[in-house]
Amino acid sequence: MLGRAVSPVFVGREEELSTLFEAFDEARKGSATAVLLGGEAGVGKTRLVQRFAEQVTSDGAQVLFGGCVELSTEGLAYAPFTAALRQLVRDQGPARIAALLPEGAERDLARLLPEFGEPSGDGETDTGRARLFEQFLTLLERLAESRPTVLLIEDIHWADRSSRDLIAFLSRNLRVPQVLIVMTYRSDDLHRQHPLRPVLAELGRVNGVLRLDLPRLSQDEVAQQMAGILGSAPDYAKVQKVYERSEGIPLFVEALLDSGEDCAFPESMQDLILGAVERLPEETQRVLRIAAAGGIRVGHALLAAVSGLSDIELESALRPAIAGNVLQIADSRAYAFRHSLIREAVHDELLPGEHQRLHARYAEEISRDRTLVPPGRAAVELAHHWYGARNDLWALIAAWDAAQKSFKAFAYTEAIPLLERVLMLWDRVPDAADRIGADHTSVLERASEAALAGGELDKGLKFVKAAVSELDETREPERVAKLVVRWANLKIYKGRMGVVEEFRHALRLVPEPNLDRAEVIMPMAQHLMLSGDVDEGTRLVEEGLRLARELGDRCLEGDLLLNLALGHSIDGDTESTLATNLRALELGRLEGSGRLITRAIGNNIDALSDLGRWEEALELSEEGWKKAKKYGRIRLNGVFILNNRAETLEAIGRWDEALDTIERALTFGPVLRTRRHLLRLRADISLARGELELVEAIMGEVGVLKERPEDFLQDITNNTRLRISWHLNKGEPGSALAVAEGFLSRPSQSPKAMLGWRMLSLLRTVCDAAGAVEPARARALREQATGLAAGLKVSGPVAAAYQLSFSGDFDGAASSWERLNRPHNQAKALLRAAEARALAGDRDGAATRLRVAHPLAAALRAAPLVDEIEALSRRVGVTHHQQEVPELLTPRELEVLRLVTLGRTNRDIASELFISVKTVSVHVSNILAKLGVTSRGEAAAAAHRLSLLSL
């Protein structure tokens, strides 16, 4: 295990670290004495307490380290205290330590360290033990008189009887300020007869002793840990694989990454995994091997049937495994391995013949009685066991059946490997088509459908190509047309261009006015509109709607309504966009179509944001994310919903939440086009904060710097806006002017009125900045922009505010942005207004505006804007003072504070508010700073004292 990769990033333990610091603060006041930190082996206890020790040491505390050693069932007497004493003697010398104790008392410590001379003569009698305990207590108290002292004892589950007694004595009797004992133990090692159990129970009743459990990491946190180790964001599929195998235990994550691309579990970890199993009776180990073939969780009745044991015999055999915490009792009379890697290691011990026989027995028993497994699980269990039994016929039949049931449950990612298994077994079963009632091409079509819905684009393309190669478009044109459309959609998600001809080819294959034609029209119309051909797209939508309504296909009608809404959005009619999207959403709900529901919700978040209704947009995004998870559409529609949520958060100045949402979305391995959307949004925030190196890296990945061709005008517009802003931020108005000229030379510019006005507002900034160096070109650009504005509709309050900026009414724009709760835009408009007032000689007017703009920009940490405001402030004689009163909490911080006062943990708050634990930690830190307090308890008291939660 030496040299294993360890993440340089401290992941997922902010709440627990904060709790340790709070306990330390309480200990300095004399209100806390000890923290008991429990967690499974490998969950990160050592890393957490080391981080805590590093930080309190840097703050001036003295940290003494002691650890218990696994030498025998009784352990090494006083091992952790001997280690701590040795550290003190090494650092200060025995004489200085002896001087802290009563005269002659060092002889009691001599039993632990020979440096203190000859031990006292009463040996390990009750009197001698009592005196030793008192001397150690006195030593800690005297050490704390000069500086805060932390005694850190690891692995007390291995502590000997004497150490356990001394731990209990110190925890009960330490009452002076500035001393804290922090102890760690393996919770998974504490079987029912473990000698530490009564000690923990006793200490749990002592005032000032806190018990803290360290949970496993979430999937998002595992992704962060992997990114820290690998140096870059890992693929979503790899995150899933590592998370599923490690189950969130950091040590296992590191071991799996250390083993290479296949994530096989290294032999070096087998002792940790199998040690507890090998200590069990042989009969228990035999039954565990049977249970391991059944999976991570197996019901009592099923295990009894497969093993042939009676209830009493089975319970007797498993009792030692439960006492040893290898198995745990689950709901509904079932047993679950404590960790999947334990099950895997036990399963790997099966001999080949034993493996096949056991899986065959499981398949036979489940086939005989499907109630032996949880409802809805029989098909998947049978597919697994028949495959494990190497029965090709029944493995194929069961896999096909399970895949169909996965579709019904919207479990598309689960359906893909099942269908791949059907394809793999196809040639081994001569009458496969008759057995499942579908030909080989149908299986490929079904697999491509699952891959598209689940966001597995590469697999989807492979399945579609294979299916098309098996078909003749002259004999089955409708079937080919559907596959060509799917092929085109997969290419779009992959970020490829030039697919419109594939749509046209598919449309030619279905000339008759029927459902097949309407299904081609729907994605083709959407593609045309996004590419700027709104007229042809609208004509196709109208034809498709007529067909869908005649045929009574409400899902297809809903999809076409969403395309119609897209046309309204491009035309600048945002209210009609919202209303049409809502009609589509209602149809989706009536039909139970997850695809339609999540697509409509994603589009309406955008529409609500454009109308300035950001509260509704955020609320809808929470609903949409839940629906995406319910319908198994996380990687496509779900991540798109997160993207639109992040856009709303960015617009209203909640940038840290937006960045957290972006990072969360990226961990799901979104399709390339959505990934680029997310990265552009992250670049917008980074640009506003002056993080130019990060912006340049993002622009390189997205293709902005190389001006990579794009099909969709929205992508072209956003790429151009980002590049112009980058040049302006770098002080290159001439380069920004050149990019703007290139953009306006295109035959069409923006597919949405709001995006058009946003771009025009930026073009005015370009013209103003470049006017001094390139007056003629700047004047020509301004004239072109004015001509474009004449034909652009105002689609809502957001577009109207951008229009005011473009027209030069910066005060009006600032007022509009204030009403819309968009602080960055408000501060920028106020700066422009102040510039105009200063140029007109109105220094007081400029000062008034700058005093409002500065705190807005500072709160956002928008460094470039702050610099501009302060530069103009110096010119007009304005000084910006630090606020003397505490800054008011934001609405989100008030939400977090309300939950803190209710005693919620960071994880509870994250779940309730639909944000990550990391974001909650940031909010809590901000709240403590703004209220001028140091703990959650003090924050709750301040909230009540200041009546913050009654507003």
Steps between C-alpha positions, in 0.01 A plus 500: 500500500804727509488766234124476444356810338332729751281790401663837572148638538327469838161367392163468665599554864436872544211443739690254719810723501281793600356292785851420625589869496181584690589235759849648526353847553272361770795323662691827518211634706493186718167377360626192311747227586497233230387403151440137402535470122367174358501362148572195288850393410627718216227765529751779571520540880877543498495754217234702679675513837834574332345797321349614830836460675683694229261794525486525881880466512533792260271694736741441789362185661713208616392163360611176665467186291431151627382186328383157609670195352340173390739260674255275678148493631616704797737728310811676632445658843469880494638507144338831391599679822854369482527637145369841609744513792787401274410791268501741795835373626650522153376858455562639851716254691407294809603770746255759365219245502582389852495863610134521403411227753498487879836408653581133446196443279719432197574156649141401421563588135821295506286190456423633151839655413837410654617860447316590824721276715401214728127421519320530832500179697129417513488374141168444329293509818178693525682776687777517244251511211302775666814704554609449138160615375514808724850588380398478136198717569719752680751498216232586242360774722845656554585481129174681421593790726754624245329406174195309370570126500347222291561133579432299184457124549434284195350150476365467853314187385842335553556663838597279792298492821730745680488751214121475485478569872733800474302634204177477701666661806636797303172554314307512829743712695651754260330826591761767434493715186725447200517117497328275247539126448415375150468122456429292191367147472378258235126473537491189280728313742270546799323164523252448780758372747767757414647646821485858367120492473427557871767772513334686213162460664634639827678794335187582300336596829783732608449873452753648263560179303387509138451196275555562130440247222691533174277391207605366163551744214219578257546439128571871445766490771658187351517685167681789676741255665570333165555836332752591768691174448484496121559871451194541278125433508440124458249355256151455638507127423823456696362699793195275504714186488736610775216629717299180462799285589643715778158601637651834597787378718798724412768235560325268256469780244876551516565125474272460198663793319841362590416174321465657153225540241311180585458610864574148623541478875871458582625197690662734752153583637375142532617464861296804598194361324517131589659519844166506683362218283792264557458525877148355477410129547534283189126435473433873516754558222331233288159664535656839428629364169145391414368841603768675291369330187163656578629857488565779746158440662316167523175412672485243779247282319700500175827422677333218694358355177832511316711373793252228599526603865212534739424839651671407827804353325536806279468742790759306701743501210461874435500621860883529521508694170243746636682533834824563309332767287571313176127470437233741611131436546303694241129568462251228410697214656802542280875498550739751344877491480642802680690597186470379142874433487464247783236321294721520192802360683295211645340435160844483339584212734241279323636220283382507133258211535373626833442844342281359221305266728418771753383748239288225339345425841414867550344521152295183556367614839409848375332352190299275729397784735559861392391632840836381636651826370374858548216615270621598155837326540423149374575565132840660567590233758415221256704665225796522736480146633431321173799681352712402802382141454627509137156400369501690169137440406345613825759776544392647163127470574539645849721789382246600233214482751694704755589763238133550413414543866789747538345709221170506683678622813692766300822319598666551162858473620414164659338383176813557289722223648205261497445561129873472436484158667214399270711600199802314635302179557308524172718265295513244781122450491389373156135606531564822692251710300218252564589475867466874570259599222737755342764489229863605538437844348220566750741433785745750348222757459395453861861531616550822302182642652624421851843645424354828372267536799782416741757728337729214387569665164789290375314179569190647339686579178642149493156343541339726236770432242468127553119513470507710181749259342250216549208682332404578139344847478303405187314229691479657845533876446312598817729291717810644336364855531464464878855372529638781282326756724646333808841499332468875432394575859793304637735699276349828621556402863857410404550853369527401136381724219323464168224258600217686327550292185449184702169640623403584139591146393282357779211728397523382138468141620157575654303710248156383616311713758523251785658456843838402355525831316392698805770331710764616249355852482528560875883486542562644155292810573680554829839474329401747227377758751813479712705535182318821409257370237189593695265523200556143377504373858166665575341357183611152599370547857159598370491194271613275786244639745222437252610138454553438872153630586335302222677185621433573869866482601516739794868440581600593148265797515673614818844474340383705203347759733841540662642565153224755442595664830858517378375694200315740731818548701706581191226739389519683832161391638607363839148492650381277214814290546412439864133426428580257218761321712240461774257339255772254402577430865137423570493252211816338636342459841181356351700245302760433771780580255820566692675626189229756423458609864870562557549669164208736566621582851851575375365737235269674744780569748665696220175680411429597862853631542463712183183646653686588821303245703809344654335363817260294289785392273702366793198329651421336167860386462474309828187325376664432165808341655282267707305404186822437306614260771161333512488442125865396461591801285774659706776521240285665232201694632614499863835664432328745261273596791803550724656715229192725488490516878864609503424768240228639724729497804773675302257770385384585854854512639502173694824409328639254751178297483511521122858370494406217732205408277727505196754272667223266608361486146844431354545197726216327316699493176257714297484475123755721326263781403366533855853479639596798285198695625610434858862592434400827330293590804789423732720719277249788529534497879877453491530788255294725728737410785813558294615136486643534150715186497199281577292687240765444234514127581121471471494694176760264363292194588175648370667608176447875539862592432516299178151613393385141455199490266161456667161409356288674763481880511462501879840333534655739247358801687616382842847409373535843340377681811752311712788580266412870481475524879836325536671753273337792684607357836857478374493861386491415126211708357638470145488120514151512650395730215633255240306209653182713509543595134532137404185414691289770334626395157307174533165476318320437831613564855291379792215250520344668805398860554637507857838370385495754218448792740766365733745492212401849385558634851849353487561643151428848635769441762739393222425814298548726802828328593640493145383848397823666607729262307283405201236777469391422143463126556327556832256742336428250219441221751264720699298573185479128418392420853234773489366353178481157660323642806230657280378156398529333841200462729510559873403163647461586868646699789848348467524585130357844579777566752764402244329729250530792744873434532538485122315828459720670764236536773725354766303638793184343362687174444636505857148545639374214286784271610428585862135399458613179330746423784802489267777669702787460254308658216374770738854586612625512140215731397564726799868520406409601144253755634766635736744533210243703310433727800874550560552588134222756532671654805246367752741359759228465766277304262789273410586450867143407590494226238847368585413468869213267404700306241807427713344276770304311232817417308700429815239255631528305173882506518486647148858630519523663154178693556612602850826629352313706239267644763786588732703657217211731408435563869853631546451734205183651645619492863287220643629281784337163564497413868455158648149460632489545878189291550492130420405429143143378467458133423388402153166319460684170452713560809183567698361166379819326614498685833140398563596133460814545711284631784290183470811290559533371144838369383661625181393182323140547614504860376656401167226244441220739596628798298613305192865609530823319580653457845792711379268791418328469839841515666578822310167651606554405866848655495358820350221510757742460791723776359211740439352442846841522667464162674712184506254209531164381376355533848609863521356560153163362611507721808588804288218420259247509784657805664498699175159362391654402167259215440186697575546727200 
